[in-house]
XYZ file of C-alpha atoms in Angstrom:
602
model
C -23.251 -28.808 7.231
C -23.211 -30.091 11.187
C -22.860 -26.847 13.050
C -20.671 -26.862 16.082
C -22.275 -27.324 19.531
C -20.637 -26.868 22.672
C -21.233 -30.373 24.249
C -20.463 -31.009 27.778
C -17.874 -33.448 26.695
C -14.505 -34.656 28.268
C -11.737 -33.165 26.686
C -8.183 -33.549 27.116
C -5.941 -30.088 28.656
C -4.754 -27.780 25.708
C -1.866 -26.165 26.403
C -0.365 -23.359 24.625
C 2.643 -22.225 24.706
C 3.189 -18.487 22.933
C 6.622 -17.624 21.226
C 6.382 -14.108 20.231
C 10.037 -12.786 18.780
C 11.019 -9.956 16.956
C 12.666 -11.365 13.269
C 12.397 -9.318 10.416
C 8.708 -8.012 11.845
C 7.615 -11.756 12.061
C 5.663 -12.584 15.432
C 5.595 -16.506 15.915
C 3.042 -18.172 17.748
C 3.311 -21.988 17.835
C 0.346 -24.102 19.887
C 0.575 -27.596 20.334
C -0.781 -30.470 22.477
C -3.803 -31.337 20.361
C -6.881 -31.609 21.641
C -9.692 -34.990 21.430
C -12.980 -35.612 21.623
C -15.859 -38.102 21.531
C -17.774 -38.076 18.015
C -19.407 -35.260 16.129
C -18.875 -33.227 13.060
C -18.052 -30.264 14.716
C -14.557 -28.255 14.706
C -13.607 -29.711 18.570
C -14.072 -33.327 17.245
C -12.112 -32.688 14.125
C -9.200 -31.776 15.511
C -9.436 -28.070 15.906
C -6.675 -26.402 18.277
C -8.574 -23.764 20.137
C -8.252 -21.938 23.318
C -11.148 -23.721 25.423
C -14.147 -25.484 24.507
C -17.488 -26.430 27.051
C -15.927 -27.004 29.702
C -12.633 -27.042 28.855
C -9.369 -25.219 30.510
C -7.099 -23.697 29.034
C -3.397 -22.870 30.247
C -0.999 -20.232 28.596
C 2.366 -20.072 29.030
C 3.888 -17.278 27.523
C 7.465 -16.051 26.787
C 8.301 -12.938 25.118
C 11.380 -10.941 23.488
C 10.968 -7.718 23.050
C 9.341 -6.201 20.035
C 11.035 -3.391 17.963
C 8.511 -2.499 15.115
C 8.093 -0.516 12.262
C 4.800 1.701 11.788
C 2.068 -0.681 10.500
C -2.153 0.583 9.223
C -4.633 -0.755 11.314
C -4.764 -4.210 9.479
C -1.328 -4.692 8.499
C -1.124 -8.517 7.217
C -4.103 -8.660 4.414
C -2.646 -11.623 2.142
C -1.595 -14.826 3.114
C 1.600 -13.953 2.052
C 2.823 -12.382 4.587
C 2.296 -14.245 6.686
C 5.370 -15.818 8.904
C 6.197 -19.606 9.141
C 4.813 -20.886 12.361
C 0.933 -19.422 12.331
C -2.212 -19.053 10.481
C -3.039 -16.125 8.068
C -5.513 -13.948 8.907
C -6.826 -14.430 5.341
C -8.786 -17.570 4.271
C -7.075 -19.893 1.819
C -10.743 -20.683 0.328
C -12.310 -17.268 -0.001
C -9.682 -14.763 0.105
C -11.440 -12.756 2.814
C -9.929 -11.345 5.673
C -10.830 -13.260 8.725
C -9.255 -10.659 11.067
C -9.877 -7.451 10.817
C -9.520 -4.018 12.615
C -10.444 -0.776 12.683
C -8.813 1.657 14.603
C -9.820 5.679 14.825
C -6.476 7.312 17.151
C -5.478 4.289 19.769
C -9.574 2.868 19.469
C -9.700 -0.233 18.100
C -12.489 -2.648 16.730
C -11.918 -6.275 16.058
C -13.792 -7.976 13.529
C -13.400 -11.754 12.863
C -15.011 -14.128 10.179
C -16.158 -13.186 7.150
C -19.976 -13.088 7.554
C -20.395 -15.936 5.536
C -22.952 -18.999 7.235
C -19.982 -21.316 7.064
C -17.333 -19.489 9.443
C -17.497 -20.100 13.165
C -15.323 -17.968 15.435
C -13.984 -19.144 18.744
C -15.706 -16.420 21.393
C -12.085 -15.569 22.856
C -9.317 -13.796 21.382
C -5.972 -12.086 22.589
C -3.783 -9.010 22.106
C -0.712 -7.967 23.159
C -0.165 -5.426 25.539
C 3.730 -5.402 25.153
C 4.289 -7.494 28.550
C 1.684 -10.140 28.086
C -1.765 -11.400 26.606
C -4.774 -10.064 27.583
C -7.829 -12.055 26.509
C -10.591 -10.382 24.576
C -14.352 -11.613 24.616
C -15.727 -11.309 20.839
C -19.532 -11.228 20.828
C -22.065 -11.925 18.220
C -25.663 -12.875 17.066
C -26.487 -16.727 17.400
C -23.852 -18.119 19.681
C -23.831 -21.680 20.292
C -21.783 -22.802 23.125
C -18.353 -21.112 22.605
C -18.594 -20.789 18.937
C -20.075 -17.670 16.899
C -21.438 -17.991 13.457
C -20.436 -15.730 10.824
C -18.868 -13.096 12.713
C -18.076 -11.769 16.194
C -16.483 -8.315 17.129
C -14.599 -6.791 20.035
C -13.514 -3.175 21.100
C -10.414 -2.348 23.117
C -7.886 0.522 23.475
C -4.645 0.064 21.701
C -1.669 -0.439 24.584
C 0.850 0.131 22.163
C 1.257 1.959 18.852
C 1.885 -1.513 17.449
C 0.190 -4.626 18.683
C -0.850 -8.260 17.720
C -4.310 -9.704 17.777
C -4.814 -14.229 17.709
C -7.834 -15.784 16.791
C -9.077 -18.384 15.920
C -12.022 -19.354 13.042
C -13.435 -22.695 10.933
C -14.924 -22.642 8.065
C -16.595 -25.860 6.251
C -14.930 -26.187 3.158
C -15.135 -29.816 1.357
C -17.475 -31.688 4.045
C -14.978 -30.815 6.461
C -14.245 -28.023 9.171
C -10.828 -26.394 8.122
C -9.656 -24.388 11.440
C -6.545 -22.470 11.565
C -5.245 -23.612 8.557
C -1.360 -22.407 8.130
C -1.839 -24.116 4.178
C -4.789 -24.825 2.177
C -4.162 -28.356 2.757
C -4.604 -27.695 6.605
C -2.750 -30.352 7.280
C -1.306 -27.944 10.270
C -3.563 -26.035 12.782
C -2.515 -22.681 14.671
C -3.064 -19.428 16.146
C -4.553 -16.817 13.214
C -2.302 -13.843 13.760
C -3.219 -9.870 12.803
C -0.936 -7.223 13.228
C -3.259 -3.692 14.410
C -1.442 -0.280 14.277
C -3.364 3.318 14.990
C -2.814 5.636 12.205
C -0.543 7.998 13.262
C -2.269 11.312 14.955
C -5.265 9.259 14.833
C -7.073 8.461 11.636
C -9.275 10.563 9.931
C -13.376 10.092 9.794
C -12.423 9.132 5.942
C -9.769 6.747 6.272
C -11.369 4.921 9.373
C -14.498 4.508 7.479
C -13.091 3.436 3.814
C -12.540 -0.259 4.605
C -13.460 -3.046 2.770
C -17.360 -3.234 1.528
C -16.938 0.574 2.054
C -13.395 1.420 0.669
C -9.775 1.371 0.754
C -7.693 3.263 3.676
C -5.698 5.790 1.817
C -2.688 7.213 2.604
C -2.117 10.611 4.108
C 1.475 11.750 4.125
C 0.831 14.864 6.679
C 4.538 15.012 7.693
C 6.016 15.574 4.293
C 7.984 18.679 4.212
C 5.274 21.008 2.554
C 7.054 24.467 2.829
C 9.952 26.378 3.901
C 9.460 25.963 7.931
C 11.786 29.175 8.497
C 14.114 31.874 7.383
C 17.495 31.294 6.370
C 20.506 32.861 8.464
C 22.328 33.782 5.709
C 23.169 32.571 1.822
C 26.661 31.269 0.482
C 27.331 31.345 -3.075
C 29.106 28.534 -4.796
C 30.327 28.636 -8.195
C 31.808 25.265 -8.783
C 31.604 21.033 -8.017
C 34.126 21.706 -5.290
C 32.817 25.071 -3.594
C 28.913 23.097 -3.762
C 30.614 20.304 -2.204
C 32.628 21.619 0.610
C 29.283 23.833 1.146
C 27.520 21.032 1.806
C 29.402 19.481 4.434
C 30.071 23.215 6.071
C 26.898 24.613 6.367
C 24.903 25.243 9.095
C 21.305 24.514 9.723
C 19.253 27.694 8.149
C 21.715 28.717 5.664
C 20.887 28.668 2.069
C 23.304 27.845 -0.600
C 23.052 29.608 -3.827
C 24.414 27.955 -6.684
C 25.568 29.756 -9.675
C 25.081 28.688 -13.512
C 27.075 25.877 -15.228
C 27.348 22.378 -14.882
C 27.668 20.376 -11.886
C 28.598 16.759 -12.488
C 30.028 14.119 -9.716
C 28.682 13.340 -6.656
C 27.139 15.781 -3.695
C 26.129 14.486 -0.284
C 24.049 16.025 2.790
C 23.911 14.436 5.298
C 23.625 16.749 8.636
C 20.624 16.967 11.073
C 18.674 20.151 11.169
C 15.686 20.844 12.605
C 12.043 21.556 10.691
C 12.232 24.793 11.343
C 15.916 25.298 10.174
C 16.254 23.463 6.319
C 19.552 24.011 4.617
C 18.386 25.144 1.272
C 20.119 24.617 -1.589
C 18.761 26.741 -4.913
C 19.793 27.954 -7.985
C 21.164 31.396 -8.565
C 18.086 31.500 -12.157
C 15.647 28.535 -12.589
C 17.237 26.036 -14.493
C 20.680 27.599 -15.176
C 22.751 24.859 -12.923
C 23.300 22.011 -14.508
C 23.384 18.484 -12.511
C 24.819 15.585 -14.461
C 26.224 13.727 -11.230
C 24.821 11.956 -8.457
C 22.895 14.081 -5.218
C 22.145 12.379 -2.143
C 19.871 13.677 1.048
C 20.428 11.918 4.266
C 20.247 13.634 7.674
C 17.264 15.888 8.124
C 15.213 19.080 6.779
C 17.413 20.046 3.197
C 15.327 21.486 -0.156
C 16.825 21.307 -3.555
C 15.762 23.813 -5.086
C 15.556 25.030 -9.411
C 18.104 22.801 -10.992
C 18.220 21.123 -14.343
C 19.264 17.628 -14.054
C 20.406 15.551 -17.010
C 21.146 12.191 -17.708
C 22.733 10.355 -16.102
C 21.487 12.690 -12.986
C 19.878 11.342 -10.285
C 18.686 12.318 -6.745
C 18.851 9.902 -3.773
C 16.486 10.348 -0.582
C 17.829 8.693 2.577
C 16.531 10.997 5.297
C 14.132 13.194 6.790
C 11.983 16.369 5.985
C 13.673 16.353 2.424
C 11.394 18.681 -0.478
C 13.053 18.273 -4.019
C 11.107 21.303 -5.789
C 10.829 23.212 -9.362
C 13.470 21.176 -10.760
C 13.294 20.370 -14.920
C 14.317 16.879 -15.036
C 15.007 15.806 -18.996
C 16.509 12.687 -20.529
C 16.580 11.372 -16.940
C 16.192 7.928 -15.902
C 15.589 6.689 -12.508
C 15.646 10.483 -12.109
C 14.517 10.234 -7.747
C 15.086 7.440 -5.822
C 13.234 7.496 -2.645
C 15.245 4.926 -0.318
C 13.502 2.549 1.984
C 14.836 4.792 5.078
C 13.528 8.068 3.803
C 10.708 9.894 5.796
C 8.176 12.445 4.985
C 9.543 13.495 1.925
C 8.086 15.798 -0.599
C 8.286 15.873 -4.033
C 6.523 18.792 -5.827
C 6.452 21.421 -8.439
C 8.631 19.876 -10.818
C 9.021 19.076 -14.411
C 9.685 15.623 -16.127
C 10.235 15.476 -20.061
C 11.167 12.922 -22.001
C 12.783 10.598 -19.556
C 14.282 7.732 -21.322
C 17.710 8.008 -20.020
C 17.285 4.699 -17.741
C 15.858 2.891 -21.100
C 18.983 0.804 -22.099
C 18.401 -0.684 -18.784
C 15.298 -1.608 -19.158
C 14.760 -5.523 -19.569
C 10.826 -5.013 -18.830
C 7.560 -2.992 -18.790
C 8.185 -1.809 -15.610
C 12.005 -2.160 -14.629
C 12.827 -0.070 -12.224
C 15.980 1.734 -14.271
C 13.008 2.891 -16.503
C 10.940 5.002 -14.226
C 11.582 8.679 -13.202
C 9.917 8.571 -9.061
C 10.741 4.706 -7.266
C 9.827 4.441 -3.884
C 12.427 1.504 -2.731
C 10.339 -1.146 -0.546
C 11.562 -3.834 1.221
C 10.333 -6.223 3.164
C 9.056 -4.776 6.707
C 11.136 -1.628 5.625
C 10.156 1.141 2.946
C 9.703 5.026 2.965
C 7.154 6.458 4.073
C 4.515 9.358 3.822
C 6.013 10.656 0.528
C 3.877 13.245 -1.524
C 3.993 13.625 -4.776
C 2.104 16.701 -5.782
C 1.958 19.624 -9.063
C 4.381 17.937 -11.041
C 4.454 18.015 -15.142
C 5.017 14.734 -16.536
C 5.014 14.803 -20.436
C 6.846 13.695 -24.011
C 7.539 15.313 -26.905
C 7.085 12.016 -28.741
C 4.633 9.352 -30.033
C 6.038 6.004 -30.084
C 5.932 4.124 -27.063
C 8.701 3.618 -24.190
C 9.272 2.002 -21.771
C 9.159 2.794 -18.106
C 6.794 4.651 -15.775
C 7.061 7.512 -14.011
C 6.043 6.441 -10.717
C 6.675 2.875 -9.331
C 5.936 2.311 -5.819
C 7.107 -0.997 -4.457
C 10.104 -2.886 -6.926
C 9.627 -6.427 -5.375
C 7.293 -8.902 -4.471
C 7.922 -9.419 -0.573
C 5.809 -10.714 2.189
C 5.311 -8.478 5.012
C 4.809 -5.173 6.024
C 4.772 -3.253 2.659
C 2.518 -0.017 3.613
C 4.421 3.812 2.177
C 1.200 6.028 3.489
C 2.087 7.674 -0.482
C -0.029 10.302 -1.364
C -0.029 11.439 -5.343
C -1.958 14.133 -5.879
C -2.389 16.992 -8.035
C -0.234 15.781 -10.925
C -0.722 16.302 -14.563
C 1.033 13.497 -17.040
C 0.339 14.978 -20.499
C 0.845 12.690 -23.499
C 2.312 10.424 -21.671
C 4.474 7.525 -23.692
C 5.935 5.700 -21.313
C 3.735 2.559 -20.386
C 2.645 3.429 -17.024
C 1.714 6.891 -15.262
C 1.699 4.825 -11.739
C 2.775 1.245 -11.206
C 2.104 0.148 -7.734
C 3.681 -3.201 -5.899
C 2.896 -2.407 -2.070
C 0.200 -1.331 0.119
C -1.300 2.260 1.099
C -1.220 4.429 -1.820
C -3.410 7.234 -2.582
C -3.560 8.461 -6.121
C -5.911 11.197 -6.333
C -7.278 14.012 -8.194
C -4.053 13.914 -10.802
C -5.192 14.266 -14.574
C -3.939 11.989 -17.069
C -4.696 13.224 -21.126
C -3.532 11.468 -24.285
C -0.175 9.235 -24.303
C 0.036 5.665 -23.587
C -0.319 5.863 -19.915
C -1.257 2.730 -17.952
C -2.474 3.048 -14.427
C -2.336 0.192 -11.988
C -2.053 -1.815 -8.831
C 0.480 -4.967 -9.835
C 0.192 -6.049 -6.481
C -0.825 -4.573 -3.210
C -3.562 -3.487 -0.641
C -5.397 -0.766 0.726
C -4.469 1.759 -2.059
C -7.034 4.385 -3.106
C -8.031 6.022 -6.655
C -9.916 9.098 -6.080
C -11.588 12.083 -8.448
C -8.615 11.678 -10.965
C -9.455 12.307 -14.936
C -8.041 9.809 -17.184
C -9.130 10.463 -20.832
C -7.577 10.050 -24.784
C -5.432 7.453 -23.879
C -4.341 3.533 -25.219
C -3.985 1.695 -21.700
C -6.260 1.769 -18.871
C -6.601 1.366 -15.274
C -6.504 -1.963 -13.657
C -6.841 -3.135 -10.024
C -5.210 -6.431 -8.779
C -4.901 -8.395 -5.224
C -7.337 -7.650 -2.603
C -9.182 -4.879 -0.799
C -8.008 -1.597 -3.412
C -10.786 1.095 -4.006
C -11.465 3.401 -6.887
C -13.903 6.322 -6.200
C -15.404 8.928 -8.298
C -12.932 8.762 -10.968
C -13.644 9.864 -14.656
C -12.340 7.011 -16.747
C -13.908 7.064 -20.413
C -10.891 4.333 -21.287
C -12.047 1.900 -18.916
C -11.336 0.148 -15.255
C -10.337 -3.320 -15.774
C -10.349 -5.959 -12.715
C -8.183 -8.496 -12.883
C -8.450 -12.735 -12.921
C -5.600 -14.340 -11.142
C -3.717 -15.484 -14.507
C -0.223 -16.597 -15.390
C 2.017 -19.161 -16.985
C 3.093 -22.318 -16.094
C 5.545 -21.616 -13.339
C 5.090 -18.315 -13.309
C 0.536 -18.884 -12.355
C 0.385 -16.068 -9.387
C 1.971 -13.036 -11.740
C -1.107 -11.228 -11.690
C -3.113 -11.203 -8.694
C -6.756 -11.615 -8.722
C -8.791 -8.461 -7.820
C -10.256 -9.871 -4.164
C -12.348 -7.734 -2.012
C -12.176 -4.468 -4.668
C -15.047 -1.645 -4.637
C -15.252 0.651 -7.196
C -18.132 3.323 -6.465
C -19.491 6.622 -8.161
C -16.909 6.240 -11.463
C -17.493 6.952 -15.399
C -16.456 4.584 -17.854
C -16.795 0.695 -18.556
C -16.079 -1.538 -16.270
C -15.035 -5.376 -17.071
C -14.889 -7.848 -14.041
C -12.916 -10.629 -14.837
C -10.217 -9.172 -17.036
C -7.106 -11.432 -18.193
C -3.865 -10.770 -20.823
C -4.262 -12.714 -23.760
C -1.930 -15.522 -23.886
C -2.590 -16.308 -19.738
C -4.165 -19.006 -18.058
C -6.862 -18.688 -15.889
C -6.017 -19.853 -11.879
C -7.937 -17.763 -9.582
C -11.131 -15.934 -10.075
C -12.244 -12.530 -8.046
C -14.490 -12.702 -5.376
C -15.816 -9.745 -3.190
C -16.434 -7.617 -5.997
C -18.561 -4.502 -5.150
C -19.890 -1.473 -7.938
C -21.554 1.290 -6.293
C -23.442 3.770 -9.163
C -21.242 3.065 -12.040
C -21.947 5.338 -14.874
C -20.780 3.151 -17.572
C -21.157 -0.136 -19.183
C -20.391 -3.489 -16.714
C -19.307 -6.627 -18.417
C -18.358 -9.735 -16.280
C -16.722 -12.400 -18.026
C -18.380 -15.910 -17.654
C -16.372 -17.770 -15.896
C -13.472 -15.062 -14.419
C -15.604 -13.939 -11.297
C -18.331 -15.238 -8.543
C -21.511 -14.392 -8.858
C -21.969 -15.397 -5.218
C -20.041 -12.782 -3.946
C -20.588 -10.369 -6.206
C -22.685 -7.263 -5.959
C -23.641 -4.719 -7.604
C -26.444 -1.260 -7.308
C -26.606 1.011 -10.228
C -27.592 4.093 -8.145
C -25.131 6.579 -7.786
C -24.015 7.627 -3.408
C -22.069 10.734 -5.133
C -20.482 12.786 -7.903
C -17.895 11.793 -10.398
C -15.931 14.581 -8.930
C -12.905 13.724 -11.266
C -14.728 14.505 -14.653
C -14.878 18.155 -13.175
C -10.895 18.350 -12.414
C -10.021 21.168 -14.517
C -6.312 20.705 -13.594
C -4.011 22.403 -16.580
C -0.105 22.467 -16.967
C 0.040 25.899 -15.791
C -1.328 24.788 -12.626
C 1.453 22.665 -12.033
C 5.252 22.692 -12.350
C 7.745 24.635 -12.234
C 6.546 28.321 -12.444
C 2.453 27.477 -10.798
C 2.398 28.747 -7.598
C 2.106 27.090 -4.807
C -1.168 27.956 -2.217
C 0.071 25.830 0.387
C 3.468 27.847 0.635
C 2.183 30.992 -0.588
C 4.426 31.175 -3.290
């Protein structure tokens, strides 16, 4: 492999010229005027568009539109995917490595690019966006020839913005050739490689900033979910009927409580005023469980609880707003039974009880239809809920056949862009569980942690998505396992006698990308086999794993020949920690309806 050298050749101007716009979260940055030069193997003489080589000048002419963006993690775009039209991923096409990375503890950020593999070079000069213009950032690194940085370079810089941009540029040798800024795996096209940096909100913990990839997912955190009552009530209406709940609802004031008398409450309820956190309207039933819902309930505005009810099918809930807590509710023959809309905010979901929720099942065309599932987080492209928890709730069935359905599904569609919730499930217990999945996941930023999941059917996995975290849960005495597709998930100190399965990139004909290989995964300090490589019979192989990393697995580790690199693969038997989820001791009376709750002191 030639390696670049900065030679004091002649080299024709490069000039840039920038197009950042605001479109659906998509930046665009188009560079052209290519650049020549005399002979060599290296990236400058194969065509590479770069900012300035030895003894080169560049000149940048930028012109911006302002940005209006929607919160992002620290490394937002982490599959080629989603990407934009008009720039380079800041994933490699070859590898499936990031290229561009960042770290980011409050508005501190770190810039890594390259991959740390001998045959990426990184340009020494990279750019972020301050919100008025570029500002150039120098990358350094260990054996730098010329302008050009084997294996990888970093830089550190202060966040101007909550949400900014980062462009730089790499080459790797793939084929006997330098491939630089590739926008497709052809590379017939060169530009900019784009990464979209955002400080966690409040500033990220010493836990999230230091579970990246090689040392483990970012999980989510959901701190502004509405955890308790903030506040006494003013005073308490009592309703007795549809119409009396529904004219309360658009009458009352913020810090009233509306008490709700026995019977059954079909049709549809709205709330949609704006109180403040320390003012809910509370709406709760007269006994646990006597009031009936068989309509439709939907929260938008800010700060409401719904509080005791029974719902029944066709019931369902409807989260558009702010601060809402849905709370010791029975949900039965439900389906669909919460829908947490893309423009809902810090919601939380807790203390409640789900049995036998096959209401939505006639619907169901699918595994994992959305109709069929009792929690769906609605994501859309550059625009889903976020920081939803979903804590001390009973999931069970009284049956043993199984159904279909799941009774969480974060995600519903395969979009590019910006697909991070910041959901945090936690403290859940899903007792013979026989619909297929416990958790189905299709976005990035989940945390699903310390929930126990005994007997059923009861499939937990990632379909598609990034940065989402498995932590200390107990999964035991059940048919399905866990999987983990697409690139840089984490599963930590989970007890998992059934198995963790890592999954090929397989399909069908037309249909080769439907599941996602299992790039960039770690999986340290669980119980329970482990097979790397993992495909549905029936499939066809089209992309193996690579990055895989097992960190003191207690359990059997089979890779199948074939389905994963050995190159890239690594793996140390000795255990870094506990397997803190085979001593969860989490019961049903510790959740639901009746538990208490510490964190509200109730």
């Amino acid at each position: 492999m030639p390696l670049p050298r900065a030679r004091e050749e002649r080299h024709r101007l490069i000039i840039f010229h920038f197009v950042l716009a605001w479109s659906h979260a998509a930046v665009r940055i188009r560079g052209f005027a290519a650049c020549t030069a005399a002979g060599g193997n290296s990236p400058q003489a194969r065509g590479a568009i770069f900012i300035a080589m030895g003894g080169g000048v560049a000149v940048l002419a930028l012109s911006l539109i302002p940005l209006m963006v929607s919160a992002a993690p620290c490394a937002a775009y982490t599959r080629a995917s989603q990407t934009p039209a008009g720039y380079a991923p800041p994933v490699s096409w070859y590898t499936n490595t990031l290229l561009l990375n960042a770290d980011c503890t409050g508005t501190q950020a770190t810039l890594t690019v390259g991959d740390n593999s001998p045959t990426t070079y990184v340009y020494d000069t990279a750019y972020y966006h301050t919100g008025t213009s570029w500002v150039p950032l120098t990358l350094t690194g260990t054996g730098k020839q010329g302008r050009w940085i084997p294996r990888k370079a970093t830089a550190s810089f202060t966040l101007p913005q909550p949400t900014t941009y980062v462009a730089a540029y790499t080459c790797e040798w793939q084929g006997n050739t330098w491939r630089c800024g590739c926008t497709t795996p052809a590379c017939t096209q060169r530009a900019w490689q784009l990464q979209r940096v955002r400080s966690f909100d409040g500033g990220a913990s010493a836990e999230e900033t230091a579970a990246r990839a090689g040392e483990g997912s970012v999980g989510a955190r959901a701190e502004g979910a509405a955890l308790c009552y903030a506040g006494k009530t003013k005073e308490r209406q009592y309703v007795a009927t549809p119409e009396a709940l529904r004219t309360a609802l658009r009458t009352a004031s913020c810090g009233q409580e509306i008490v709700v008398g026995p019977g059954e409450y079909g049709g549809a309820y709205t709330w949609g005023k704006v109180c403040p956190a320390n003012a809910p309207v509370v709406v709760r039933a007269a006994r646990p469980r006597a009031s009936m819902v068989t309509g439709t309930i939907t929260l938008g505005g800010a700060y409401a609880v719904w509080e005791g009810f029974t719902f029944l099918n066709p019931a369902r809930i409807s989260v558009k707003g702010k601060g809402m807590r849905i709370t010791r509710n029975l949900f039965r023959g439900t389906g669909k039974s919460i829908q947490v809309d893309k423009t809902a905010r810090d919601t939380r979901i807790d203390h409640n009880e789900f049995v036998d929720t096959f209401g939505g099942e006639a619907q169901c065309k699918g595994s994992y239809v959305v109709a069929c599932s009792d929690i769906v987080l609605n994501v859309r492209k550059d625009d889903r809920p976020l920081r939803t928890l979903i804590d001390r709730n009973y999931f069970h069935t009284t049956v043993s056949t199984l159904r279909q359905g799941n009774a969480i599904y974060v995600g519903t569609f395969d979009v590019p862009g910006d697909t991070r919730t910041d959901t945090v499930i936690e403290n859940n217990v899903f007792q013979n569980w026989w619909k297929k999945g416990v958790v189905h996941i299709k976005s990035d930023g989940t945390t699903f942690r310390s929930n126990v999941v005994q007997g059923g059917f009861a499939r937990v996995d990632v379909r598609q998505g990034s940065f989402n975290l498995f932590k200390d849960n107990r999964m035991e005495r059940t048919q399905e396992k866990m999987y983990l597709r697409d690139s840089y998930n984490t599963a930590e100190g989970n007890y998992v006698p059934v198995g963790i399965r890592l999954m090929a990139g397989s399909g069908w004909e037309g249909r080769e990308n439907t599941y996602k290989a299992a790039h960039n995964t770690v999986l340290k300090n669980n119980e329970g086999p482990v097979t790397v490589g993992f495909m549905w019979r029936g499939t066809t192989l089209y992309e193996i794993p690579r990055n895989i990393t097992i960190i003191g697995q207690r359990g059997t580790v089979q890779k199948v020949a074939g389905r994963y690199d050995p190159a890239t693969y690594r793996e140390d038997p000795t255990p870094t920690g506990p397997v803190r989820g085979k001593a969860l001791s989490l019961a049903p009376r510790d959740v639901g309806v009746s538990a208490r709750d510490a964190r509200c002191s109730r």
